[in-house]
Short mmCIF file of C-alpha atoms in Angstrom, two decimals:
data_model
loop_
_atom_site.label_atom_id
_atom_site.label_comp_id
_atom_site.label_asym_id
_atom_site.label_seq_id
_atom_site.Cartn_x
_atom_site.Cartn_y
_atom_site.Cartn_z
CA UNK A 830 22.57 7.82 -21.92
CA UNK A 831 23.98 7.62 -17.97
CA UNK A 832 21.97 9.17 -15.27
CA UNK A 833 22.34 12.89 -14.00
CA UNK A 834 22.32 11.62 -10.58
CA UNK A 835 21.74 14.30 -7.82
CA UNK A 836 20.51 10.96 -5.00
CA UNK A 837 20.51 7.51 -5.50
CA UNK A 838 17.32 6.68 -7.59
CA UNK A 839 15.90 2.73 -6.82
CA UNK A 840 13.93 0.49 -9.38
CA UNK A 841 12.25 -1.65 -8.78
CA UNK A 842 8.66 -4.21 -9.68
CA UNK A 843 6.83 -6.01 -7.34
CA UNK A 844 5.10 -9.90 -7.87
CA UNK A 845 1.85 -9.75 -7.16
CA UNK A 846 -1.42 -12.31 -5.67
CA UNK A 847 -3.30 -9.59 -8.17
CA UNK A 848 -4.15 -6.36 -9.01
CA UNK A 849 -5.95 -4.56 -6.01
CA UNK A 850 -3.96 -1.62 -4.17
CA UNK A 851 -5.93 -2.93 -1.35
CA UNK A 852 -6.10 -6.33 -0.72
CA UNK A 853 -3.16 -7.40 -2.46
CA UNK A 854 -0.18 -8.44 -1.52
CA UNK A 855 3.28 -8.85 -1.99
CA UNK A 856 5.23 -12.46 -3.55
CA UNK A 857 8.36 -10.94 -4.63
CA UNK A 858 10.04 -6.77 -5.13
CA UNK A 859 12.77 -6.36 -7.21
CA UNK A 860 15.15 -2.74 -6.83
CA UNK A 861 18.31 -2.05 -7.93
CA UNK A 862 19.62 0.70 -6.51
CA UNK A 863 22.28 2.89 -8.40
CA UNK A 864 24.12 5.61 -6.48
CA UNK A 865 25.42 9.87 -8.33
CA UNK A 866 28.61 7.68 -8.97
CA UNK A 867 27.40 4.90 -10.75
CA UNK A 868 27.72 1.62 -8.20
CA UNK A 869 24.81 -0.43 -8.37
CA UNK A 870 23.69 -2.49 -5.93
CA UNK A 871 20.83 -5.51 -6.77
CA UNK A 872 18.61 -7.50 -4.95
CA UNK A 873 15.82 -9.66 -5.42
CA UNK A 874 13.37 -11.05 -2.30
CA UNK A 875 10.57 -13.38 -2.68
CA UNK A 876 7.03 -13.01 -0.20
CA UNK A 877 5.44 -15.71 1.75
CA UNK A 878 1.63 -12.72 1.27
CA UNK A 879 0.08 -14.51 3.94
CA UNK A 880 -2.43 -15.57 1.51
CA UNK A 881 -3.35 -18.31 -1.49
CA UNK A 882 -1.88 -17.12 -4.57
CA UNK A 883 -4.71 -16.98 -7.02
CA UNK A 884 -3.65 -18.98 -10.76
CA UNK A 885 -4.81 -15.92 -12.52
CA UNK A 886 -1.61 -14.84 -11.02
CA UNK A 887 0.99 -17.72 -10.55
CA UNK A 888 0.28 -17.50 -14.36
CA UNK A 889 1.17 -14.49 -15.16
CA UNK A 890 4.57 -14.50 -12.93
CA UNK A 891 4.55 -18.32 -12.09
CA UNK A 892 5.51 -18.21 -8.38
CA UNK A 893 3.18 -20.79 -6.99
CA UNK A 894 2.58 -21.14 -2.57
CA UNK A 895 4.80 -23.02 -2.17
CA UNK A 896 7.55 -21.60 -3.37
CA UNK A 897 6.51 -18.78 -0.87
CA UNK A 898 5.71 -20.96 1.62
CA UNK A 899 9.07 -20.37 3.74
CA UNK A 900 9.77 -17.33 3.18
CA UNK A 901 9.62 -14.09 5.11
CA UNK A 902 6.33 -11.63 5.16
CA UNK A 903 6.80 -8.11 4.59
CA UNK A 904 6.80 -7.46 7.40
CA UNK A 905 9.37 -9.39 8.45
CA UNK A 906 11.42 -7.40 4.86
CA UNK A 907 10.00 -3.58 5.66
CA UNK A 908 12.37 -1.57 7.95
CA UNK A 909 15.21 -3.16 6.11
CA UNK A 910 13.66 -2.34 2.64
CA UNK A 911 12.59 1.37 3.95
CA UNK A 912 15.72 1.50 4.52
CA UNK A 913 16.84 0.75 1.55
CA UNK A 914 14.73 3.24 -0.04
CA UNK A 915 15.21 6.11 1.78
CA UNK A 916 16.16 9.25 1.20
CA UNK A 917 16.47 8.51 -3.10
CA UNK A 918 14.60 8.52 -6.22
CA UNK A 919 12.16 5.60 -6.42
CA UNK A 920 11.46 4.09 -10.21
CA UNK A 921 8.75 1.89 -11.76
CA UNK A 922 7.21 0.36 -15.05
CA UNK A 923 3.95 1.53 -14.53
CA UNK A 924 5.32 1.76 -10.30
CA UNK A 925 2.81 5.68 -9.88
CA UNK A 926 -0.42 3.92 -10.05
CA UNK A 927 0.81 -0.20 -9.28
CA UNK A 928 4.07 -0.92 -7.77
CA UNK A 929 4.01 2.32 -5.48
CA UNK A 930 -0.16 2.12 -4.63
CA UNK A 931 0.80 -1.52 -3.02
CA UNK A 932 4.35 -0.73 -1.70
CA UNK A 933 2.90 2.14 -0.18
CA UNK A 934 -1.00 -0.35 1.51
CA UNK A 935 2.80 -3.58 2.38
CA UNK A 936 4.88 -0.79 4.55
CA UNK A 937 1.65 0.71 6.34
CA UNK A 938 0.15 -2.92 7.46
CA UNK A 939 3.66 -3.80 9.05
CA UNK A 940 3.49 -0.15 10.45
CA UNK A 941 6.30 0.99 9.26
CA UNK A 942 7.37 4.72 8.79
CA UNK A 943 8.23 5.69 5.32
CA UNK A 944 6.22 8.56 3.46
CA UNK A 945 6.31 7.37 -0.48
CA UNK A 946 5.01 11.03 -1.59
CA UNK A 947 8.29 13.07 0.18
CA UNK A 948 10.26 11.03 -2.84
CA UNK A 949 10.97 11.71 -6.67
CA UNK A 950 8.73 9.05 -8.31
CA UNK A 951 9.81 8.77 -11.82
CA UNK A 952 7.37 6.22 -13.95
CA UNK A 953 9.09 4.51 -16.84
CA UNK A 954 5.91 3.69 -18.38
CA UNK A 955 4.24 7.28 -18.12
CA UNK A 956 7.00 8.11 -20.54
CA UNK A 957 7.58 5.55 -23.18
CA UNK A 958 3.24 6.30 -23.20
CA UNK A 959 3.44 9.05 -24.17
CA UNK A 960 5.90 9.05 -27.29
CA UNK A 961 5.46 5.56 -28.14
CA UNK A 962 2.20 3.54 -26.31
CA UNK A 963 3.45 -0.26 -25.95
CA UNK A 964 4.66 -2.79 -23.25
CA UNK A 965 7.64 -3.01 -21.50
CA UNK A 966 8.81 -5.57 -23.25
CA UNK A 967 7.95 -3.82 -26.81
CA UNK A 968 9.57 -0.79 -24.58
CA UNK A 969 13.04 -2.91 -24.24
CA UNK A 970 13.14 -4.33 -27.80
CA UNK A 971 12.47 -0.24 -28.89
CA UNK A 972 14.81 1.61 -27.49
CA UNK A 973 17.68 -1.22 -26.34
CA UNK A 974 17.31 -3.03 -29.50
CA UNK A 975 17.44 -6.60 -27.15
CA UNK A 976 13.88 -8.89 -26.76
CA UNK A 977 13.31 -8.97 -22.63
CA UNK A 978 13.49 -13.61 -22.48
CA UNK A 979 12.11 -13.09 -18.69
CA UNK A 980 9.36 -10.81 -18.82
CA UNK A 981 7.90 -10.96 -15.30
CA UNK A 982 9.72 -11.74 -13.46
CA UNK A 983 10.68 -9.23 -10.74
CA UNK A 984 14.63 -9.32 -11.57
CA UNK A 985 14.08 -9.49 -15.83
CA UNK A 986 11.68 -6.20 -15.53
CA UNK A 987 13.45 -4.31 -13.10
CA UNK A 988 16.59 -4.15 -14.63
CA UNK A 989 14.97 -3.75 -17.99
CA UNK A 990 13.84 -0.75 -16.68
CA UNK A 991 16.61 0.38 -15.89
CA UNK A 992 18.33 0.33 -19.25
CA UNK A 993 15.37 1.55 -21.17
CA UNK A 994 15.10 5.07 -18.51
CA UNK A 995 19.03 5.73 -19.80
CA UNK A 996 17.78 4.85 -23.74
CA UNK A 997 14.82 7.49 -23.37
CA UNK A 998 17.28 9.43 -22.66
CA UNK A 999 19.57 9.75 -25.40
CA UNK A 1000 16.89 9.48 -27.66
CA UNK A 1001 14.58 11.95 -26.77
CA UNK A 1002 17.10 15.28 -26.44
CA UNK A 1003 13.57 17.03 -24.24
CA UNK A 1004 13.36 15.00 -21.94
CA UNK A 1005 15.87 16.69 -19.45
CA UNK A 1006 18.27 13.93 -17.51
CA UNK A 1007 17.20 15.64 -14.65
CA UNK A 1008 15.70 13.98 -11.61
CA UNK A 1009 12.55 16.16 -10.60
CA UNK A 1010 11.58 16.86 -14.84
CA UNK A 1011 11.80 12.82 -14.76
CA UNK A 1012 8.72 12.96 -11.94
CA UNK A 1013 7.13 15.35 -13.30
CA UNK A 1014 6.89 13.59 -16.76
CA UNK A 1015 5.95 10.96 -15.72
CA UNK A 1016 2.78 12.02 -13.79
CA UNK A 1017 -0.36 11.91 -15.07
CA UNK A 1018 -1.93 12.89 -12.21
CA UNK A 1019 -2.75 15.13 -9.50
CA UNK A 1020 -3.51 12.74 -6.81
CA UNK A 1021 -2.61 13.59 -3.18
CA UNK A 1022 -3.35 10.06 -1.99
CA UNK A 1023 -1.61 6.89 -4.55
CA UNK A 1024 -5.54 6.01 -5.07
CA UNK A 1025 -6.53 8.91 -6.87
CA UNK A 1026 -9.77 9.17 -4.32
CA UNK A 1027 -8.22 12.93 -3.35
CA UNK A 1028 -7.03 14.34 -5.97
CA UNK A 1029 -5.45 17.76 -6.15
CA UNK A 1030 -7.60 20.65 -8.38
CA UNK A 1031 -6.36 23.85 -10.05
CA UNK A 1032 -6.39 25.35 -7.82
CA UNK A 1033 -3.86 23.19 -5.49
CA UNK A 1034 -6.68 22.30 -3.27
CA UNK A 1035 -8.15 19.16 -2.40
CA UNK A 1036 -10.93 17.53 -3.29
CA UNK A 1037 -12.66 14.21 -3.50
CA UNK A 1038 -11.99 12.36 -6.88
CA UNK A 1039 -15.40 9.64 -6.71
CA UNK A 1040 -18.92 9.14 -4.28
CA UNK A 1041 -21.60 12.36 -4.51
CA UNK A 1042 -18.57 14.67 -3.00
CA UNK A 1043 -16.87 14.76 -6.07
CA UNK A 1044 -15.01 17.80 -6.67
CA UNK A 1045 -15.66 19.05 -3.67
CA UNK A 1046 -13.22 20.55 -1.05
CA UNK A 1047 -12.12 17.64 1.44
CA UNK A 1048 -11.40 20.33 4.63
CA UNK A 1049 -15.15 21.66 3.31
CA UNK A 1050 -17.50 18.17 3.07
CA UNK A 1051 -15.48 17.28 6.72
CA UNK A 1052 -17.04 20.40 8.35
CA UNK A 1053 -19.22 19.37 6.33
CA UNK A 1054 -20.52 16.22 7.10
CA UNK A 1055 -18.38 15.25 9.92
CA UNK A 1056 -19.42 11.49 9.48
CA UNK A 1057 -18.81 11.76 6.25
CA UNK A 1058 -14.76 10.40 7.77
CA UNK A 1059 -16.35 7.85 9.88
CA UNK A 1060 -17.41 6.30 6.68
CA UNK A 1061 -14.62 6.33 4.81
CA UNK A 1062 -12.12 5.06 8.02
CA UNK A 1063 -14.80 1.76 8.38
CA UNK A 1064 -15.14 1.58 4.01
CA UNK A 1065 -13.20 -0.23 1.86
CA UNK A 1066 -10.30 1.63 1.00
CA UNK A 1067 -6.75 1.70 0.93
CA UNK A 1068 -4.72 2.24 4.44
CA UNK A 1069 -2.95 5.51 2.07
CA UNK A 1070 -6.26 7.44 1.31
CA UNK A 1071 -7.25 6.45 5.15
CA UNK A 1072 -4.29 8.13 5.55
CA UNK A 1073 -4.41 11.50 3.78
CA UNK A 1074 -7.47 11.68 5.03
CA UNK A 1075 -6.70 11.33 8.74
CA UNK A 1076 -4.14 13.88 7.48
CA UNK A 1077 -6.44 16.50 5.70
CA UNK A 1078 -8.15 16.41 8.32
CA UNK A 1079 -6.25 17.17 11.69
CA UNK A 1080 -4.49 20.07 10.53
CA UNK A 1081 -7.28 21.82 9.62
CA UNK A 1082 -8.84 20.83 12.35
CA UNK A 1083 -11.84 19.22 11.52
#
């Protein structure tokens, strides 16, 4: 089924040095941009992560240090990528839990101001798991009737994710062909920050989701224990988490 788009949508996939959102870096990014009129443009870029690519990561995506030694750093292409993503809905496979949080960290490290929370985020893996509970390769085989020959290449995974979402809309009539609906349907959490350190409770109040102040309102904690803010800002938390915490602090004059 053709996607019912009112704004462009970007399907994207990252290959990285690992799975730690705070510390790992992008080594390859691919994104496929689809316009409401059906036009498509695709781009794949290798990225120099400015760190060693662990052998365990290379075993997954096949990218070695030498392959990216002469490639641009993410900071060098960040503004260009942000421009391509700006004003678009964003989709991926396991993207809400990994690709979007890591991309947000890379943008922050590069000093590029793009608020990904303002975009509709559609995670095709969540839709798939709610119905079938499998992997991307299995999803591609199940929905599209084809084998994913180039799994774990960013370009192959990105194109497959786009095809799977279209096939899901054909298969499940209860899925609305609307990016707002799909964004809400494919969200597992009420995260305020991408890492889920701060979440919304049932009353839509921002609360901590870890540690000694778990489930307590962030504003109340910052007012009662101002040192907790500094502890988090100095701690090993994602930049996006620190950004969200600072926003809450400033907005509520804590």
